[in-house]
Amino acid sequence: MGASHGTTGAPNVRVWDPLLRLTHWSFALIVPAMWWTAENSAWAWHRRLGLVLLGILVFRVLWGFLGPKTARFASFVKGPGAVIAYLRGRMTDAATRIGHSPLAGWSTLALIGAMLLQVSMGLFAGDPYDGMIGPLNPLVGVMTADMLTDWHETFFWVVAGLIALHLAAIVFYATVKREDLVSPMLSGDRPPMAGVAGIGPVPWVRGLLAIALAAGFALWIAAGAPPLG
């Protein structure tokens, strides 16, 4: 099936690759599911989903270096000057043509970092007397585990706040700037823009390598991070 076309007759621009889109929507499903499992004491599923989330986060970090243009951190994590210029409306379309804006880039990085921190604390959290512990809980003392458990419970609301800001930005772009951010994340394409090319072919070999490394790391953590070799 070929690319769809806009009103100009030009092909749509490919903005997001399939692996990045799958990662994005996995976050949208798993994070609420983890909240639900915690609220309903479904600890076995909470632990499983946490390990899945860990693997997806590790993949996203690797994809930030191995993926196509819009997936790479170097393409959207900009310095303060670029963020200020964007907020003042001084950046040209060429500078923000596809992918994340400088402000959205830092928002994305903050959300990924917050989820990584939340999952990392959960790996060590838990009380063995309650029957639910993270896979790395035996590596720390009881007091450390108790502290990380408390932080894990509290820090979730930081993650939830960042997600709320993310959703608010989507609504702002849709209602004020009249720019649809959801459809491109579903289809991967956006309407054509003059002089703007898409991200090109997906580096599937690097994608499979990143998936294998992320899955292997998550399985190693699930086993309690045993010594290698």
mmCIF file of N, CA and C in Angstrom, residues 9 15 46 51 67 107 110 150 193 205:
data_model
loop_
_atom_site.group_PDB
_atom_site.id
_atom_site.type_symbol
_atom_site.label_atom_id
_atom_site.label_comp_id
_atom_site.label_asym_id
_atom_site.label_seq_id
_atom_site.Cartn_x
_atom_site.Cartn_y
_atom_site.Cartn_z
ATOM 1 N N GLY A 9 -0.870 16.959 -3.647
ATOM 2 C CA GLY A 9 -0.496 15.835 -4.481
ATOM 3 C C GLY A 9 0.840 15.233 -4.098
ATOM 4 N N VAL A 15 7.417 10.513 9.556
ATOM 5 C CA VAL A 15 7.985 11.212 10.703
ATOM 6 C C VAL A 15 8.481 10.241 11.775
ATOM 7 N N HIS A 46 2.157 -6.873 38.577
ATOM 8 C CA HIS A 46 2.894 -5.614 38.715
ATOM 9 C C HIS A 46 4.379 -5.839 38.442
ATOM 10 N N LEU A 51 9.002 -5.394 34.620
ATOM 11 C CA LEU A 51 10.139 -5.909 33.858
ATOM 12 C C LEU A 51 9.954 -5.664 32.356
ATOM 13 N N GLY A 67 18.502 4.485 16.251
ATOM 14 C CA GLY A 67 17.323 4.605 15.402
ATOM 15 C C GLY A 67 17.463 5.660 14.323
ATOM 16 N N SER A 107 11.016 17.543 27.277
ATOM 17 C CA SER A 107 9.886 16.908 27.947
ATOM 18 C C SER A 107 9.938 15.388 27.772
ATOM 19 N N ALA A 110 12.745 13.995 29.900
ATOM 20 C CA ALA A 110 12.371 13.986 31.314
ATOM 21 C C ALA A 110 11.440 12.825 31.629
ATOM 22 N N ASP A 150 9.140 3.379 49.695
ATOM 23 C CA ASP A 150 8.419 4.631 49.933
ATOM 24 C C ASP A 150 8.620 5.601 48.765
ATOM 25 N N MET A 193 5.234 18.760 3.574
ATOM 26 C CA MET A 193 5.751 20.112 3.807
ATOM 27 C C MET A 193 6.762 20.409 2.707
ATOM 28 N N VAL A 205 18.096 -3.882 11.059
ATOM 29 C CA VAL A 205 19.137 -4.691 11.693
ATOM 30 C C VAL A 205 19.511 -4.101 13.053
#
